[in-house]
Amino acid sequence: MTVVSYRAHDVLELGEDTKYSVTITNNSKLAGHKALIFQEQPDMPKDVHTLAWLVKTCHPGTQVGFFWDLKFNFVWGQQGELRPGVNYQAGQVVQANLVDRNVISLLYIDDGFLFGATETGTKGALLVDQDKSVPGSGNAKQGCVGIGMSGAGTFVVPTEPKYKQQFDPHPAYWIAFGKYAAGDVVDQSGMTYPERLEFAGGNFNANCSFDGSGWSITYS
């Protein structure tokens, strides 16, 4: 079993109804890109892929707003061969929490993936228990499975039969411009000026302005 850790106790202390907001203003001439928010974790296993989580078109001279809370979810997708720019192709999203709906089974029935019912497991973690029926590496029907937040995917791994994938979520939020759609696998090398958001001291709102050479960010 691989564990992907994000210091879950901090998220538990905040509570799932905690509200965040980010405003991104494009004060540059950058066109043809979208503003996006993604989550990342240092020392993440190589088979865990980061997805473009929240994405909106942001033309020069305009601004867009992003809003979310700490409500987690399980996701699976139809793509098994994941690389930057490939969309994981969401197939199912099931609401979860870190207390009593934090374990789920993934099945493969009649040529299709399907989540089972959520169960209670270790507090502070999210775990996907993949059935022996699930297609794995070398199988053309391999998919991916992972977790998300506010109804959209954030991290996925390729499916493997009889394998338990555990996530200990503590999100690190990043902003950037890029040519990605929501659900695409992302790579910072393919982004324009990725910048980590540093929410601290009870601040949950960020106002981010991009001038073409970097970001100016204020928090409240």
mmCIF file of C-alpha atoms in Angstrom:
data_model
loop_
_atom_site.group_PDB
_atom_site.id
_atom_site.type_symbol
_atom_site.label_atom_id
_atom_site.label_comp_id
_atom_site.label_asym_id
_atom_site.label_seq_id
_atom_site.Cartn_x
_atom_site.Cartn_y
_atom_site.Cartn_z
ATOM 1 C CA MET A 1 0.000 0.000 0.000
ATOM 2 C CA THR A 2 1.336 3.432 -0.966
ATOM 3 C CA VAL A 3 0.529 6.333 1.337
ATOM 4 C CA VAL A 4 0.435 9.873 -0.059
ATOM 5 C CA SER A 5 0.734 12.220 2.919
ATOM 6 C CA TYR A 6 -0.527 15.809 3.267
ATOM 7 C CA ARG A 7 -0.536 16.409 7.076
ATOM 8 C CA ALA A 8 -4.216 15.554 7.470
ATOM 9 C CA HIS A 9 -4.583 16.858 11.045
ATOM 10 C CA ASP A 10 -4.514 20.478 9.811
ATOM 11 C CA VAL A 11 -7.477 19.839 7.508
ATOM 12 C CA LEU A 12 -9.395 18.130 10.290
ATOM 13 C CA GLU A 13 -8.836 21.127 12.560
ATOM 14 C CA LEU A 14 -10.220 23.529 9.953
ATOM 15 C CA GLY A 15 -13.336 21.500 9.117
ATOM 16 C CA GLU A 16 -14.860 20.678 5.746
ATOM 17 C CA ASP A 17 -17.061 23.797 5.638
ATOM 18 C CA THR A 18 -14.056 26.160 5.612
ATOM 19 C CA LYS A 19 -14.437 28.496 2.618
ATOM 20 C CA TYR A 20 -11.607 29.677 0.355
ATOM 21 C CA SER A 21 -11.616 32.222 -2.452
ATOM 22 C CA VAL A 22 -9.004 33.292 -5.002
ATOM 23 C CA THR A 23 -9.294 36.159 -7.469
ATOM 24 C CA ILE A 24 -6.856 36.160 -10.396
ATOM 25 C CA THR A 25 -6.379 39.321 -12.460
ATOM 26 C CA ASN A 26 -4.488 39.215 -15.754
ATOM 27 C CA ASN A 27 -2.744 42.581 -15.953
ATOM 28 C CA SER A 28 -0.441 41.352 -18.706
ATOM 29 C CA LYS A 29 -0.608 40.774 -22.441
ATOM 30 C CA LEU A 30 -0.640 37.003 -21.928
ATOM 31 C CA ALA A 31 -3.372 35.531 -24.160
ATOM 32 C CA GLY A 32 -4.423 32.044 -25.142
ATOM 33 C CA HIS A 33 -3.833 30.684 -21.638
ATOM 34 C CA LYS A 34 -6.197 29.873 -18.784
ATOM 35 C CA ALA A 35 -5.896 30.696 -15.109
ATOM 36 C CA LEU A 36 -5.737 27.546 -13.055
ATOM 37 C CA ILE A 37 -5.415 26.283 -9.508
ATOM 38 C CA PHE A 38 -3.839 22.935 -8.754
ATOM 39 C CA GLN A 39 -2.702 21.103 -5.644
ATOM 40 C CA GLU A 40 0.674 19.554 -5.044
ATOM 41 C CA GLN A 41 2.669 17.673 -2.449
ATOM 42 C CA PRO A 42 6.474 17.379 -2.004
ATOM 43 C CA ASP A 43 7.910 13.865 -2.231
ATOM 44 C CA MET A 44 4.820 12.577 -4.031
ATOM 45 C CA PRO A 45 5.254 9.040 -5.464
ATOM 46 C CA LYS A 46 5.963 9.034 -9.197
ATOM 47 C CA ASP A 47 2.754 7.179 -10.039
ATOM 48 C CA VAL A 48 0.563 9.881 -8.440
ATOM 49 C CA HIS A 49 -0.442 12.525 -10.974
ATOM 50 C CA THR A 50 -1.537 16.093 -10.254
ATOM 51 C CA LEU A 51 -4.603 17.348 -12.113
ATOM 52 C CA ALA A 52 -5.641 20.823 -13.234
ATOM 53 C CA TRP A 53 -8.257 21.276 -10.545
ATOM 54 C CA LEU A 54 -9.988 24.643 -11.087
ATOM 55 C CA VAL A 55 -9.646 26.284 -14.519
ATOM 56 C CA LYS A 56 -11.131 29.428 -16.100
ATOM 57 C CA THR A 57 -10.375 31.552 -19.146
ATOM 58 C CA CYS A 58 -8.724 34.830 -18.105
ATOM 59 C CA HIS A 59 -8.070 37.221 -21.007
ATOM 60 C CA PRO A 60 -5.693 40.189 -20.712
ATOM 61 C CA GLY A 61 -7.337 42.949 -18.680
ATOM 62 C CA THR A 62 -9.877 40.624 -17.034
ATOM 63 C CA GLN A 63 -10.219 38.778 -13.738
ATOM 64 C CA VAL A 64 -11.779 35.500 -12.624
ATOM 65 C CA GLY A 65 -12.793 34.111 -9.243
ATOM 66 C CA PHE A 66 -12.391 30.642 -7.747
ATOM 67 C CA PHE A 67 -14.268 29.394 -4.681
ATOM 68 C CA TRP A 68 -14.051 26.094 -2.777
ATOM 69 C CA ASP A 69 -14.376 24.365 0.562
ATOM 70 C CA LEU A 70 -12.666 21.364 2.164
ATOM 71 C CA LYS A 71 -15.240 18.790 1.103
ATOM 72 C CA PHE A 72 -13.312 15.824 -0.308
ATOM 73 C CA ASN A 73 -14.371 13.234 -2.851
ATOM 74 C CA PHE A 74 -13.205 10.016 -4.467
ATOM 75 C CA VAL A 75 -12.828 9.938 -8.258
ATOM 76 C CA TRP A 76 -12.005 7.436 -10.944
ATOM 77 C CA GLY A 77 -11.197 8.045 -14.581
ATOM 78 C CA GLN A 78 -10.957 6.122 -17.828
ATOM 79 C CA GLN A 79 -7.323 6.928 -18.657
ATOM 80 C CA GLY A 80 -4.619 4.559 -17.435
ATOM 81 C CA GLU A 81 -1.693 6.026 -19.367
ATOM 82 C CA LEU A 82 -1.298 9.399 -17.699
ATOM 83 C CA ARG A 83 1.124 12.145 -18.724
ATOM 84 C CA PRO A 84 1.025 15.966 -18.837
ATOM 85 C CA GLY A 85 -1.799 17.217 -21.054
ATOM 86 C CA VAL A 86 -3.818 13.978 -20.939
ATOM 87 C CA ASN A 87 -7.260 14.310 -19.363
ATOM 88 C CA TYR A 88 -8.153 11.685 -16.790
ATOM 89 C CA GLN A 89 -11.732 11.598 -18.143
ATOM 90 C CA ALA A 90 -13.853 11.588 -14.982
ATOM 91 C CA GLY A 91 -16.197 8.643 -14.740
ATOM 92 C CA GLN A 92 -17.573 8.946 -11.202
ATOM 93 C CA VAL A 93 -17.292 11.312 -8.242
ATOM 94 C CA VAL A 94 -18.360 10.186 -4.749
ATOM 95 C CA GLN A 95 -18.472 12.548 -1.786
ATOM 96 C CA ALA A 96 -16.155 11.690 1.116
ATOM 97 C CA ASN A 97 -14.911 13.058 4.412
ATOM 98 C CA LEU A 98 -11.956 12.367 6.682
ATOM 99 C CA VAL A 99 -13.978 10.963 9.576
ATOM 100 C CA ASP A 100 -16.574 8.353 8.640
ATOM 101 C CA ARG A 101 -16.802 8.235 4.816
ATOM 102 C CA ASN A 102 -13.126 7.783 4.065
ATOM 103 C CA VAL A 103 -12.801 4.276 2.605
ATOM 104 C CA ILE A 104 -14.219 3.143 -0.729
ATOM 105 C CA SER A 105 -13.878 0.079 -2.943
ATOM 106 C CA LEU A 106 -13.266 0.217 -6.694
ATOM 107 C CA LEU A 107 -14.737 -2.587 -8.790
ATOM 108 C CA TYR A 108 -14.724 -3.500 -12.483
ATOM 109 C CA ILE A 109 -18.117 -4.906 -13.503
ATOM 110 C CA ASP A 110 -19.437 -5.657 -16.986
ATOM 111 C CA ASP A 111 -16.531 -3.851 -18.663
ATOM 112 C CA GLY A 112 -16.770 -0.728 -16.513
ATOM 113 C CA PHE A 113 -15.397 0.777 -13.301
ATOM 114 C CA LEU A 114 -17.734 1.343 -10.357
ATOM 115 C CA PHE A 115 -17.282 2.596 -6.805
ATOM 116 C CA GLY A 116 -18.827 0.661 -3.944
ATOM 117 C CA ALA A 117 -20.333 2.263 -0.851
ATOM 118 C CA THR A 118 -18.192 4.468 1.392
ATOM 119 C CA GLU A 119 -17.127 3.062 4.766
ATOM 120 C CA THR A 120 -15.325 4.204 7.914
ATOM 121 C CA GLY A 121 -11.568 3.790 8.184
ATOM 122 C CA THR A 122 -8.600 5.520 9.787
ATOM 123 C CA LYS A 123 -9.561 9.069 10.766
ATOM 124 C CA GLY A 124 -7.768 11.698 8.701
ATOM 125 C CA ALA A 125 -7.035 9.496 5.680
ATOM 126 C CA LEU A 126 -8.780 8.571 2.433
ATOM 127 C CA LEU A 127 -8.315 5.030 1.144
ATOM 128 C CA VAL A 128 -9.282 3.316 -2.118
ATOM 129 C CA ASP A 129 -9.432 -0.483 -1.912
ATOM 130 C CA GLN A 130 -9.138 -1.814 -5.463
ATOM 131 C CA ASP A 131 -10.813 -5.157 -6.152
ATOM 132 C CA LYS A 132 -9.091 -8.065 -7.893
ATOM 133 C CA SER A 133 -11.358 -7.392 -10.891
ATOM 134 C CA VAL A 134 -9.732 -3.986 -11.573
ATOM 135 C CA PRO A 135 -7.513 -3.823 -14.723
ATOM 136 C CA GLY A 136 -3.883 -2.961 -13.987
ATOM 137 C CA SER A 137 -0.640 -2.186 -15.800
ATOM 138 C CA GLY A 138 -0.307 -3.861 -19.199
ATOM 139 C CA ASN A 139 -4.077 -4.030 -19.623
ATOM 140 C CA ALA A 140 -5.581 -1.756 -22.293
ATOM 141 C CA LYS A 141 -8.596 -1.225 -20.016
ATOM 142 C CA GLN A 142 -6.554 0.193 -17.129
ATOM 143 C CA GLY A 143 -8.000 3.395 -15.675
ATOM 144 C CA CYS A 144 -7.071 5.697 -12.819
ATOM 145 C CA VAL A 145 -8.423 6.399 -9.349
ATOM 146 C CA GLY A 146 -7.825 9.050 -6.737
ATOM 147 C CA ILE A 147 -9.235 11.899 -4.715
ATOM 148 C CA GLY A 148 -10.537 15.397 -5.261
ATOM 149 C CA MET A 149 -12.057 18.396 -3.545
ATOM 150 C CA SER A 150 -15.242 20.417 -4.080
ATOM 151 C CA GLY A 151 -16.453 17.940 -6.684
ATOM 152 C CA ALA A 152 -13.366 17.837 -8.938
ATOM 153 C CA GLY A 153 -10.305 15.596 -9.120
ATOM 154 C CA THR A 154 -6.944 16.682 -7.679
ATOM 155 C CA PHE A 155 -4.740 13.546 -7.665
ATOM 156 C CA VAL A 156 -5.031 10.184 -9.450
ATOM 157 C CA VAL A 157 -2.978 7.014 -9.833
ATOM 158 C CA PRO A 158 -3.252 4.237 -12.441
ATOM 159 C CA THR A 159 -5.474 1.388 -11.282
ATOM 160 C CA GLU A 160 -3.996 -1.880 -9.990
ATOM 161 C CA PRO A 161 -5.886 -4.996 -8.867
ATOM 162 C CA LYS A 162 -5.862 -5.959 -5.172
ATOM 163 C CA TYR A 163 -4.106 -2.720 -4.234
ATOM 164 C CA LYS A 164 -4.914 -0.212 -1.505
ATOM 165 C CA GLN A 165 -4.078 3.434 -2.210
ATOM 166 C CA GLN A 166 -4.162 5.732 0.811
ATOM 167 C CA PHE A 167 -4.112 9.541 0.744
ATOM 168 C CA ASP A 168 -3.532 11.663 3.870
ATOM 169 C CA PRO A 169 -4.776 15.007 2.536
ATOM 170 C CA HIS A 170 -3.356 18.409 3.386
ATOM 171 C CA PRO A 171 -3.654 20.560 0.266
ATOM 172 C CA ALA A 172 -0.887 22.864 -0.945
ATOM 173 C CA TYR A 173 -2.509 25.277 -3.417
ATOM 174 C CA TRP A 174 -0.793 26.713 -6.514
ATOM 175 C CA ILE A 175 -1.864 29.209 -9.166
ATOM 176 C CA ALA A 176 -0.573 29.544 -12.721
ATOM 177 C CA PHE A 177 -1.482 30.256 -16.309
ATOM 178 C CA GLY A 178 -1.402 27.389 -18.771
ATOM 179 C CA LYS A 179 -3.003 25.671 -21.733
ATOM 180 C CA TYR A 180 -4.824 23.069 -19.662
ATOM 181 C CA ALA A 181 -8.439 22.001 -19.278
ATOM 182 C CA ALA A 182 -9.938 20.906 -15.971
ATOM 183 C CA GLY A 183 -8.911 17.307 -15.304
ATOM 184 C CA ASP A 184 -5.718 17.423 -17.380
ATOM 185 C CA VAL A 185 -2.538 16.015 -15.876
ATOM 186 C CA VAL A 186 -0.267 19.002 -15.221
ATOM 187 C CA ASP A 187 3.460 19.629 -15.081
ATOM 188 C CA GLN A 188 4.923 22.859 -13.722
ATOM 189 C CA SER A 189 7.403 22.990 -16.598
ATOM 190 C CA GLY A 190 4.471 23.516 -18.957
ATOM 191 C CA MET A 191 2.989 26.421 -16.987
ATOM 192 C CA THR A 192 3.523 30.166 -16.974
ATOM 193 C CA TYR A 193 4.786 31.405 -13.596
ATOM 194 C CA PRO A 194 3.369 28.803 -11.177
ATOM 195 C CA GLU A 195 3.186 30.298 -7.688
ATOM 196 C CA ARG A 196 2.294 28.691 -4.369
ATOM 197 C CA LEU A 197 -0.435 30.328 -2.290
ATOM 198 C CA GLU A 198 0.529 30.748 1.363
ATOM 199 C CA PHE A 199 -2.713 30.818 3.341
ATOM 200 C CA ALA A 200 -1.788 31.456 6.972
ATOM 201 C CA GLY A 201 -2.927 33.223 10.120
ATOM 202 C CA GLY A 202 -6.615 32.692 9.518
ATOM 203 C CA ASN A 203 -6.511 34.029 5.953
ATOM 204 C CA PHE A 204 -8.654 32.166 3.421
ATOM 205 C CA ASN A 205 -8.905 34.720 0.600
ATOM 206 C CA ALA A 206 -6.221 35.661 -1.940
ATOM 207 C CA ASN A 207 -6.168 38.468 -4.491
ATOM 208 C CA CYS A 208 -3.609 37.607 -7.185
ATOM 209 C CA SER A 209 -2.457 39.947 -9.940
ATOM 210 C CA PHE A 210 -0.194 38.836 -12.809
ATOM 211 C CA ASP A 211 1.782 41.547 -14.649
ATOM 212 C CA GLY A 212 3.609 39.391 -17.182
ATOM 213 C CA SER A 213 6.757 38.917 -15.128
ATOM 214 C CA GLY A 214 5.388 37.681 -11.817
ATOM 215 C CA TRP A 215 2.606 37.721 -9.248
ATOM 216 C CA SER A 216 1.488 40.244 -6.675
ATOM 217 C CA ILE A 217 -0.609 38.506 -3.987
ATOM 218 C CA THR A 218 -2.467 39.878 -0.982
ATOM 219 C CA TYR A 219 -4.340 37.826 1.628
ATOM 220 C CA SER A 220 -7.302 38.476 3.867
#
